[in-house]
Every structure is written in structure tokens, then in C-alpha cells.
JSON list of C-alpha atoms and ligand atoms in Angstrom, two decimals:
[
{"chain": "A", "resi": 1, "resn": "MET", "atom": "CA", "xyz": [-121.17, 129.87, -83.00]},
{"chain": "A", "resi": 2, "resn": "LEU", "atom": "CA", "xyz": [-118.10, 131.56, -81.52]},
{"chain": "A", "resi": 3, "resn": "PRO", "atom": "CA", "xyz": [-119.43, 135.13, -81.96]},
{"chain": "A", "resi": 4, "resn": "LEU", "atom": "CA", "xyz": [-122.67, 134.13, -80.23]},
{"chain": "A", "resi": 5, "resn": "LEU", "atom": "CA", "xyz": [-120.69, 132.57, -77.40]},
{"chain": "A", "resi": 6, "resn": "ARG", "atom": "CA", "xyz": [-118.57, 135.69, -77.09]},
{"chain": "A", "resi": 7, "resn": "THR", "atom": "CA", "xyz": [-121.65, 137.87, -76.93]},
{"chain": "A", "resi": 8, "resn": "LEU", "atom": "CA", "xyz": [-123.30, 135.69, -74.31]},
{"chain": "A", "resi": 9, "resn": "ILE", "atom": "CA", "xyz": [-120.13, 135.71, -72.19]},
{"chain": "A", "resi": 10, "resn": "GLY", "atom": "CA", "xyz": [-119.95, 139.47, -72.61]},
{"chain": "A", "resi": 11, "resn": "ILE", "atom": "CA", "xyz": [-123.52, 139.87, -71.49]},
{"chain": "A", "resi": 12, "resn": "ALA", "atom": "CA", "xyz": [-122.93, 137.60, -68.52]},
{"chain": "A", "resi": 13, "resn": "VAL", "atom": "CA", "xyz": [-119.76, 139.45, -67.47]},
{"chain": "A", "resi": 14, "resn": "GLY", "atom": "CA", "xyz": [-121.34, 142.83, -68.06]},
{"chain": "A", "resi": 15, "resn": "GLY", "atom": "CA", "xyz": [-124.43, 141.74, -66.20]},
{"chain": "A", "resi": 16, "resn": "PHE", "atom": "CA", "xyz": [-122.38, 140.57, -63.29]},
{"chain": "A", "resi": 17, "resn": "VAL", "atom": "CA", "xyz": [-120.52, 143.87, -63.14]},
{"chain": "A", "resi": 18, "resn": "ALA", "atom": "CA", "xyz": [-123.79, 145.74, -63.50]},
{"chain": "A", "resi": 19, "resn": "LEU", "atom": "CA", "xyz": [-125.29, 143.88, -60.56]},
{"chain": "A", "resi": 20, "resn": "LEU", "atom": "CA", "xyz": [-122.42, 144.74, -58.24]},
{"chain": "A", "resi": 21, "resn": "PRO", "atom": "CA", "xyz": [-123.43, 147.33, -55.64]},
{"chain": "A", "resi": 22, "resn": "HIS", "atom": "CA", "xyz": [-122.67, 150.90, -56.72]},
{"chain": "A", "resi": 23, "resn": "GLY", "atom": "CA", "xyz": [-122.28, 152.73, -53.47]},
{"chain": "A", "resi": 24, "resn": "GLY", "atom": "CA", "xyz": [-125.52, 151.32, -52.17]},
{"chain": "A", "resi": 25, "resn": "ARG", "atom": "CA", "xyz": [-127.48, 152.38, -55.25]},
{"chain": "A", "resi": 26, "resn": "LYS", "atom": "CA", "xyz": [-129.64, 149.84, -57.00]},
{"chain": "A", "resi": 27, "resn": "THR", "atom": "CA", "xyz": [-128.57, 148.79, -60.49]},
{"chain": "A", "resi": 28, "resn": "GLY", "atom": "CA", "xyz": [-130.94, 150.07, -63.14]},
{"chain": "A", "resi": 29, "resn": "ARG", "atom": "CA", "xyz": [-131.86, 148.46, -66.45]},
{"chain": "A", "resi": 30, "resn": "ARG", "atom": "CA", "xyz": [-129.98, 151.13, -68.37]},
{"chain": "A", "resi": 31, "resn": "SER", "atom": "CA", "xyz": [-126.84, 150.49, -66.36]},
{"chain": "A", "resi": 32, "resn": "PHE", "atom": "CA", "xyz": [-127.17, 146.74, -66.88]},
{"chain": "A", "resi": 33, "resn": "VAL", "atom": "CA", "xyz": [-127.52, 147.08, -70.66]},
{"chain": "A", "resi": 34, "resn": "ARG", "atom": "CA", "xyz": [-124.61, 149.52, -70.85]},
{"chain": "A", "resi": 35, "resn": "ASN", "atom": "CA", "xyz": [-122.28, 147.29, -68.86]},
{"chain": "A", "resi": 36, "resn": "ALA", "atom": "CA", "xyz": [-123.36, 144.19, -70.76]},
{"chain": "A", "resi": 37, "resn": "THR", "atom": "CA", "xyz": [-122.64, 145.97, -74.04]},
{"chain": "A", "resi": 38, "resn": "LEU", "atom": "CA", "xyz": [-119.27, 147.18, -72.80]},
{"chain": "A", "resi": 39, "resn": "GLY", "atom": "CA", "xyz": [-118.49, 143.65, -71.61]},
{"chain": "A", "resi": 40, "resn": "SER", "atom": "CA", "xyz": [-119.30, 142.21, -75.06]},
{"chain": "A", "resi": 41, "resn": "VAL", "atom": "CA", "xyz": [-117.27, 144.84, -76.84]},
{"chain": "A", "resi": 42, "resn": "GLY", "atom": "CA", "xyz": [-114.38, 144.36, -74.42]},
{"chain": "A", "resi": 43, "resn": "ILE", "atom": "CA", "xyz": [-114.27, 140.61, -74.90]},
{"chain": "A", "resi": 44, "resn": "VAL", "atom": "CA", "xyz": [-114.57, 140.84, -78.68]},
{"chain": "A", "resi": 45, "resn": "SER", "atom": "CA", "xyz": [-111.77, 143.44, -78.73]},
{"chain": "A", "resi": 46, "resn": "ALA", "atom": "CA", "xyz": [-109.56, 141.33, -76.49]},
{"chain": "A", "resi": 47, "resn": "LEU", "atom": "CA", "xyz": [-110.08, 138.21, -78.60]},
{"chain": "A", "resi": 48, "resn": "THR", "atom": "CA", "xyz": [-109.52, 140.11, -81.84]},
{"chain": "A", "resi": 49, "resn": "GLY", "atom": "CA", "xyz": [-106.38, 141.73, -80.45]},
{"chain": "A", "resi": 50, "resn": "GLY", "atom": "CA", "xyz": [-105.12, 138.39, -79.15]},
{"chain": "A", "resi": 51, "resn": "GLY", "atom": "CA", "xyz": [-105.70, 136.78, -82.53]},
{"chain": "A", "resi": 52, "resn": "PHE", "atom": "CA", "xyz": [-103.82, 139.60, -84.25]},
{"chain": "A", "resi": 53, "resn": "VAL", "atom": "CA", "xyz": [-100.85, 139.25, -81.92]},
{"chain": "A", "resi": 54, "resn": "ALA", "atom": "CA", "xyz": [-100.87, 135.47, -82.44]},
{"chain": "A", "resi": 55, "resn": "LEU", "atom": "CA", "xyz": [-100.85, 136.06, -86.18]},
{"chain": "A", "resi": 56, "resn": "LEU", "atom": "CA", "xyz": [-97.78, 138.29, -85.99]},
{"chain": "A", "resi": 57, "resn": "TRP", "atom": "CA", "xyz": [-95.95, 136.13, -83.45]},
{"chain": "A", "resi": 58, "resn": "PRO", "atom": "CA", "xyz": [-92.98, 134.28, -84.97]},
{"chain": "A", "resi": 59, "resn": "ASN", "atom": "CA", "xyz": [-94.19, 130.82, -85.86]},
{"chain": "A", "resi": 60, "resn": "LYS", "atom": "CA", "xyz": [-91.19, 128.70, -84.99]},
{"chain": "A", "resi": 61, "resn": "THR", "atom": "CA", "xyz": [-92.29, 125.20, -85.75]},
{"chain": "A", "resi": 62, "resn": "GLY", "atom": "CA", "xyz": [-90.46, 122.11, -86.84]},
{"chain": "A", "resi": 63, "resn": "ASP", "atom": "CA", "xyz": [-86.94, 121.02, -86.16]},
{"chain": "A", "resi": 64, "resn": "PHE", "atom": "CA", "xyz": [-85.00, 123.84, -87.79]},
{"chain": "A", "resi": 65, "resn": "GLY", "atom": "CA", "xyz": [-83.15, 125.77, -85.09]},
{"chain": "A", "resi": 66, "resn": "ARG", "atom": "CA", "xyz": [-82.52, 122.71, -82.93]},
{"chain": "A", "resi": 67, "resn": "ASP", "atom": "CA", "xyz": [-79.55, 120.34, -82.70]},
{"chain": "A", "resi": 68, "resn": "LEU", "atom": "CA", "xyz": [-80.30, 117.54, -85.16]},
{"chain": "A", "resi": 69, "resn": "THR", "atom": "CA", "xyz": [-78.50, 114.23, -85.39]},
{"chain": "A", "resi": 70, "resn": "VAL", "atom": "CA", "xyz": [-77.71, 112.34, -88.56]},
{"chain": "A", "resi": 71, "resn": "SER", "atom": "CA", "xyz": [-77.00, 108.70, -87.78]},
{"chain": "A", "resi": 72, "resn": "ALA", "atom": "CA", "xyz": [-73.68, 107.22, -88.86]},
{"chain": "A", "resi": 73, "resn": "ALA", "atom": "CA", "xyz": [-75.49, 105.00, -91.35]},
{"chain": "A", "resi": 74, "resn": "GLU", "atom": "CA", "xyz": [-76.75, 108.05, -93.21]},
{"chain": "A", "resi": 75, "resn": "VAL", "atom": "CA", "xyz": [-73.48, 109.96, -93.43]},
{"chain": "A", "resi": 76, "resn": "PRO", "atom": "CA", "xyz": [-72.35, 109.98, -97.06]},
{"chain": "A", "resi": 77, "resn": "THR", "atom": "CA", "xyz": [-69.09, 108.40, -98.11]},
{"chain": "A", "resi": 78, "resn": "VAL", "atom": "CA", "xyz": [-66.21, 110.53, -99.33]},
{"chain": "A", "resi": 79, "resn": "GLY", "atom": "CA", "xyz": [-66.95, 111.75, -102.82]},
{"chain": "A", "resi": 80, "resn": "ALA", "atom": "CA", "xyz": [-70.64, 110.89, -102.68]},
{"chain": "A", "resi": 81, "resn": "ALA", "atom": "CA", "xyz": [-73.32, 113.53, -103.16]},
{"chain": "A", "resi": 82, "resn": "PRO", "atom": "CA", "xyz": [-74.07, 115.49, -99.99]},
{"chain": "A", "resi": 83, "resn": "LEU", "atom": "CA", "xyz": [-76.93, 114.32, -97.81]},
{"chain": "A", "resi": 84, "resn": "ARG", "atom": "CA", "xyz": [-79.92, 116.66, -98.07]},
{"chain": "A", "resi": 85, "resn": "TRP", "atom": "CA", "xyz": [-81.43, 116.94, -94.58]},
{"chain": "A", "resi": 86, "resn": "ALA", "atom": "CA", "xyz": [-84.73, 118.76, -95.00]},
{"chain": "A", "resi": 87, "resn": "PRO", "atom": "CA", "xyz": [-85.75, 119.19, -91.33]},
{"chain": "A", "resi": 88, "resn": "GLY", "atom": "CA", "xyz": [-82.52, 121.09, -90.66]},
{"chain": "A", "resi": 89, "resn": "LYS", "atom": "CA", "xyz": [-82.31, 122.81, -94.06]},
{"chain": "A", "resi": 90, "resn": "PHE", "atom": "CA", "xyz": [-78.73, 121.70, -94.54]},
{"chain": "A", "resi": 91, "resn": "TYR", "atom": "CA", "xyz": [-76.56, 119.48, -96.65]},
{"chain": "A", "resi": 92, "resn": "LEU", "atom": "CA", "xyz": [-74.14, 117.21, -94.88]},
{"chain": "A", "resi": 93, "resn": "ILE", "atom": "CA", "xyz": [-70.99, 117.10, -96.97]},
{"chain": "A", "resi": 94, "resn": "ARG", "atom": "CA", "xyz": [-68.28, 114.48, -96.57]},
{"chain": "A", "resi": 95, "resn": "ASN", "atom": "CA", "xyz": [-64.89, 115.16, -98.05]},
{"chain": "A", "resi": 96, "resn": "PRO", "atom": "CA", "xyz": [-61.35, 113.93, -97.29]},
{"chain": "A", "resi": 97, "resn": "ASP", "atom": "CA", "xyz": [-61.10, 116.51, -94.46]},
{"chain": "A", "resi": 98, "resn": "GLY", "atom": "CA", "xyz": [-64.20, 115.24, -92.66]},
{"chain": "A", "resi": 99, "resn": "VAL", "atom": "CA", "xyz": [-67.81, 116.37, -92.52]},
{"chain": "A", "resi": 100, "resn": "LEU", "atom": "CA", "xyz": [-69.38, 119.81, -92.69]},
{"chain": "A", "resi": 101, "resn": "ALA", "atom": "CA", "xyz": [-72.95, 121.03, -92.70]},
{"chain": "A", "resi": 102, "resn": "VAL", "atom": "CA", "xyz": [-73.92, 123.70, -95.21]},
{"chain": "A", "resi": 103, "resn": "TYR", "atom": "CA", "xyz": [-77.07, 125.79, -94.88]},
{"chain": "A", "resi": 104, "resn": "TRP", "atom": "CA", "xyz": [-79.06, 125.38, -98.08]},
{"chain": "A", "resi": 105, "resn": "LYS", "atom": "CA", "xyz": [-80.22, 129.01, -98.22]},
{"chain": "A", "resi": 106, "resn": "CYS", "atom": "CA", "xyz": [-78.57, 130.98, -101.02]},
{"chain": "A", "resi": 107, "resn": "VAL", "atom": "CA", "xyz": [-76.57, 133.89, -99.59]},
{"chain": "A", "resi": 108, "resn": "HIS", "atom": "CA", "xyz": [-77.72, 136.10, -102.45]},
{"chain": "A", "resi": 109, "resn": "LEU", "atom": "CA", "xyz": [-81.46, 136.43, -101.90]},
{"chain": "A", "resi": 110, "resn": "GLY", "atom": "CA", "xyz": [-82.33, 133.33, -99.96]},
{"chain": "A", "resi": 111, "resn": "CYS", "atom": "CA", "xyz": [-83.53, 130.75, -102.47]},
{"chain": "A", "resi": 112, "resn": "THR", "atom": "CA", "xyz": [-83.07, 127.10, -101.60]},
{"chain": "A", "resi": 113, "resn": "VAL", "atom": "CA", "xyz": [-80.04, 125.83, -103.46]},
{"chain": "A", "resi": 114, "resn": "PRO", "atom": "CA", "xyz": [-80.10, 122.30, -104.88]},
{"chain": "A", "resi": 115, "resn": "PHE", "atom": "CA", "xyz": [-77.07, 120.12, -105.37]},
{"chain": "A", "resi": 116, "resn": "ILE", "atom": "CA", "xyz": [-76.70, 119.08, -108.99]},
{"chain": "A", "resi": 117, "resn": "ASP", "atom": "CA", "xyz": [-75.32, 115.57, -109.16]},
{"chain": "A", "resi": 118, "resn": "ALA", "atom": "CA", "xyz": [-74.42, 115.86, -112.84]},
{"chain": "A", "resi": 119, "resn": "ASP", "atom": "CA", "xyz": [-71.77, 118.54, -112.28]},
{"chain": "A", "resi": 120, "resn": "GLY", "atom": "CA", "xyz": [-71.07, 118.06, -108.58]},
{"chain": "A", "resi": 121, "resn": "GLN", "atom": "CA", "xyz": [-71.99, 121.63, -107.68]},
{"chain": "A", "resi": 122, "resn": "PHE", "atom": "CA", "xyz": [-74.70, 123.61, -105.99]},
{"chain": "A", "resi": 123, "resn": "ARG", "atom": "CA", "xyz": [-76.58, 125.79, -108.44]},
{"chain": "A", "resi": 124, "resn": "CYS", "atom": "CA", "xyz": [-79.09, 128.38, -107.35]},
{"chain": "A", "resi": 125, "resn": "PRO", "atom": "CA", "xyz": [-82.16, 128.32, -109.62]},
{"chain": "A", "resi": 126, "resn": "CYS", "atom": "CA", "xyz": [-83.03, 131.96, -108.93]},
{"chain": "A", "resi": 127, "resn": "HIS", "atom": "CA", "xyz": [-80.12, 134.02, -110.28]},
{"chain": "A", "resi": 128, "resn": "GLY", "atom": "CA", "xyz": [-77.56, 131.39, -111.18]},
{"chain": "A", "resi": 129, "resn": "SER", "atom": "CA", "xyz": [-75.05, 131.50, -108.34]},
{"chain": "A", "resi": 130, "resn": "VAL", "atom": "CA", "xyz": [-72.82, 128.46, -108.35]},
{"chain": "A", "resi": 131, "resn": "TYR", "atom": "CA", "xyz": [-71.06, 126.88, -105.36]},
{"chain": "A", "resi": 132, "resn": "ASP", "atom": "CA", "xyz": [-68.64, 123.97, -105.46]},
{"chain": "A", "resi": 133, "resn": "ALA", "atom": "CA", "xyz": [-69.09, 120.60, -103.73]},
{"chain": "A", "resi": 134, "resn": "ASN", "atom": "CA", "xyz": [-68.06, 122.16, -100.40]},
{"chain": "A", "resi": 135, "resn": "GLY", "atom": "CA", "xyz": [-70.53, 125.01, -100.83]},
{"chain": "A", "resi": 136, "resn": "ALA", "atom": "CA", "xyz": [-67.74, 127.47, -101.61]},
{"chain": "A", "resi": 137, "resn": "TYR", "atom": "CA", "xyz": [-68.54, 130.35, -103.95]},
{"chain": "A", "resi": 138, "resn": "VAL", "atom": "CA", "xyz": [-67.71, 129.80, -107.62]},
{"chain": "A", "resi": 139, "resn": "SER", "atom": "CA", "xyz": [-69.68, 132.37, -109.63]},
{"chain": "A", "resi": 140, "resn": "GLY", "atom": "CA", "xyz": [-72.82, 134.46, -109.83]},
{"chain": "A", "resi": 141, "resn": "PRO", "atom": "CA", "xyz": [-74.27, 137.32, -107.77]},
{"chain": "A", "resi": 142, "resn": "ALA", "atom": "CA", "xyz": [-73.85, 135.62, -104.37]},
{"chain": "A", "resi": 143, "resn": "PRO", "atom": "CA", "xyz": [-71.45, 137.63, -102.20]},
{"chain": "A", "resi": 144, "resn": "ARG", "atom": "CA", "xyz": [-69.80, 134.65, -100.49]},
{"chain": "A", "resi": 145, "resn": "SER", "atom": "CA", "xyz": [-69.88, 130.90, -99.97]},
{"chain": "A", "resi": 146, "resn": "LEU", "atom": "CA", "xyz": [-72.89, 129.10, -98.54]},
{"chain": "A", "resi": 147, "resn": "ASP", "atom": "CA", "xyz": [-73.07, 129.44, -94.77]},
{"chain": "A", "resi": 148, "resn": "THR", "atom": "CA", "xyz": [-72.25, 126.55, -92.45]},
{"chain": "A", "resi": 149, "resn": "MET", "atom": "CA", "xyz": [-73.58, 125.14, -89.19]},
{"chain": "A", "resi": 150, "resn": "PRO", "atom": "CA", "xyz": [-71.45, 123.75, -86.33]},
{"chain": "A", "resi": 151, "resn": "VAL", "atom": "CA", "xyz": [-71.02, 119.98, -86.38]},
{"chain": "A", "resi": 152, "resn": "GLU", "atom": "CA", "xyz": [-70.13, 117.46, -83.68]},
{"chain": "A", "resi": 153, "resn": "VAL", "atom": "CA", "xyz": [-69.27, 113.80, -84.20]},
{"chain": "A", "resi": 154, "resn": "ASP", "atom": "CA", "xyz": [-69.82, 111.27, -81.42]},
{"chain": "A", "resi": 155, "resn": "ASP", "atom": "CA", "xyz": [-67.91, 108.06, -80.71]},
{"chain": "A", "resi": 156, "resn": "GLU", "atom": "CA", "xyz": [-70.16, 106.04, -82.99]},
{"chain": "A", "resi": 157, "resn": "GLY", "atom": "CA", "xyz": [-69.98, 108.33, -85.97]},
{"chain": "A", "resi": 158, "resn": "ASN", "atom": "CA", "xyz": [-73.32, 110.05, -85.50]},
{"chain": "A", "resi": 159, "resn": "VAL", "atom": "CA", "xyz": [-73.21, 113.67, -86.56]},
{"chain": "A", "resi": 160, "resn": "THR", "atom": "CA", "xyz": [-75.06, 116.39, -84.67]},
{"chain": "A", "resi": 161, "resn": "VAL", "atom": "CA", "xyz": [-75.67, 119.66, -86.48]},
{"chain": "A", "resi": 162, "resn": "ALA", "atom": "CA", "xyz": [-76.53, 122.84, -84.59]},
{"chain": "A", "resi": 163, "resn": "THR", "atom": "CA", "xyz": [-79.05, 124.31, -87.02]},
{"chain": "A", "resi": 164, "resn": "GLY", "atom": "CA", "xyz": [-79.68, 127.30, -84.77]},
{"chain": "A", "resi": 165, "resn": "THR", "atom": "CA", "xyz": [-76.17, 128.65, -85.38]},
{"chain": "A", "resi": 166, "resn": "ILE", "atom": "CA", "xyz": [-75.48, 129.95, -88.86]},
{"chain": "A", "resi": 167, "resn": "GLN", "atom": "CA", "xyz": [-71.84, 130.77, -89.62]},
{"chain": "A", "resi": 168, "resn": "THR", "atom": "CA", "xyz": [-70.62, 132.87, -92.50]},
{"chain": "A", "resi": 169, "resn": "ARG", "atom": "CA", "xyz": [-67.32, 132.20, -94.21]},
{"chain": "A", "resi": 170, "resn": "GLY", "atom": "CA", "xyz": [-65.22, 133.29, -97.16]},
{"chain": "A", "resi": 171, "resn": "GLY", "atom": "CA", "xyz": [-64.14, 130.26, -99.14]},
{"chain": "A", "resi": 172, "resn": "TYR", "atom": "CA", "xyz": [-63.60, 126.69, -98.05]},
{"chain": "A", "resi": 173, "resn": "SER", "atom": "CA", "xyz": [-60.76, 125.73, -95.74]},
{"chain": "A", "resi": 174, "resn": "PRO", "atom": "CA", "xyz": [-60.10, 122.26, -94.26]},
{"chain": "A", "resi": 175, "resn": "GLU", "atom": "CA", "xyz": [-60.68, 123.39, -90.68]},
{"chain": "A", "resi": 176, "resn": "GLN", "atom": "CA", "xyz": [-64.33, 123.95, -91.56]},
{"chain": "A", "resi": 177, "resn": "ALA", "atom": "CA", "xyz": [-64.72, 120.19, -91.66]},
{"chain": "A", "resi": 178, "resn": "VAL", "atom": "CA", "xyz": [-64.79, 117.97, -88.58]},
{"chain": "A", "resi": 179, "resn": "ALA", "atom": "CA", "xyz": [-62.62, 114.86, -88.86]},
{"chain": "A", "resi": 180, "resn": "TYR", "atom": "CA", "xyz": [-64.68, 111.78, -89.59]},
{"chain": "A", "resi": 181, "resn": "ASN", "atom": "CA", "xyz": [-62.88, 108.45, -89.32]},
{"chain": "A", "resi": 182, "resn": "PHE", "atom": "CA", "xyz": [-65.65, 105.92, -89.58]},
{"chain": "B", "resi": 1, "resn": "FES", "atom": "S1", "xyz": [-81.04, 133.84, -104.67]},
{"chain": "B", "resi": 1, "resn": "FES", "atom": "FE1", "xyz": [-79.50, 132.50, -105.33]},
{"chain": "B", "resi": 1, "resn": "FES", "atom": "S2", "xyz": [-78.51, 133.57, -106.88]},
{"chain": "B", "resi": 1, "resn": "FES", "atom": "FE2", "xyz": [-80.04, 134.92, -106.22]}
]
């Protein structure tokens, strides 16, 4: 249906151009057909090119990259397993220093790293890198600790994570956490 529509539009556009006065000369049938054909080809090319560009254009959908808020009710207690927040691709960790958000992407080759409740660590399923409960490097081929995202805590204990800002770090230090007294 769409190709037929494109062709008809091309013929119409080409026909219109062909009917425009050409220095006072009358438009011939040959000229009409040529311009209609060129119009069709032009429109098909433009649509194909536009589709190709759309295909290659970065497809930034979803919430990742925005500031996302975790309500106070969802913030884990100290010592509990981190909260896995899929829309933002982070874990919200609560420890005695406060809260920190850790990007779940392995810093080795980018696999998603799960938190293993049984041993209280993050373990990458791809090549075995291990990170402790704060996402700090323990072992494996990863070159550093899991990256973090900036965190803000409001007056009611809601935590906003800036998932568009990825921060690298060495190990864990207390200042990476934002105080959380709720
Ligand atoms: S991608 Fe995680 S260890 Fe290789």
C-alpha cells in the first residue's frame, strides 16, 4: 500500500512540476513522464534515506539517563540487600555511611551484574568479576569498582539518582555515600 501511495504522490508531484510553464513552452508528454518518474524516484529515495537515518539515530527511550526518585519507603535498611532499580539500571545501596547508587554495568565488558544475596556480593556472570556489597572491586578481570551515580536525599528521605551521570572510582570510601538519617 505504501509503495503505491509513494508512486502516486511522485507522479502527482512530477506531474505538477511538468505542467509548470517552461519559458512559455508547452509541456510535452515525454517531459511529463520524465518529471513524474523523477518525482517518484526522488520521493522513494528521500523516504528510504530518512528511514535509514532513523534506524541509525540513537534510540534513547525509557527512564535511563534521567533523574529518578526512589521513595523513602523503598530505600533498603542498613545491611539489607541493595534495591535493584531496573529503569535506572542501578542498585541503591544502604550502609552505615548512608546511601549510594551503583551502576549495574560491569566495568570489564559491560554485562549486567547481579547481587548475590547468599554471599552479599555482586558477581558478574560473564567472566567472574566480584564486587563487594558497596560495589567495590574484589577480584576478577574488572579494572576497577562498579561505577556510581550522584545521589540526592530530600527532607522526607526520598532519594533521587542522576542516572545520566556515571562516575568512576577506585575503591569504596565513605564520602561516596550520602548521609541517610531516616
Ligand atoms: S563483563 Fe563482567 S567480568 Fe567480564
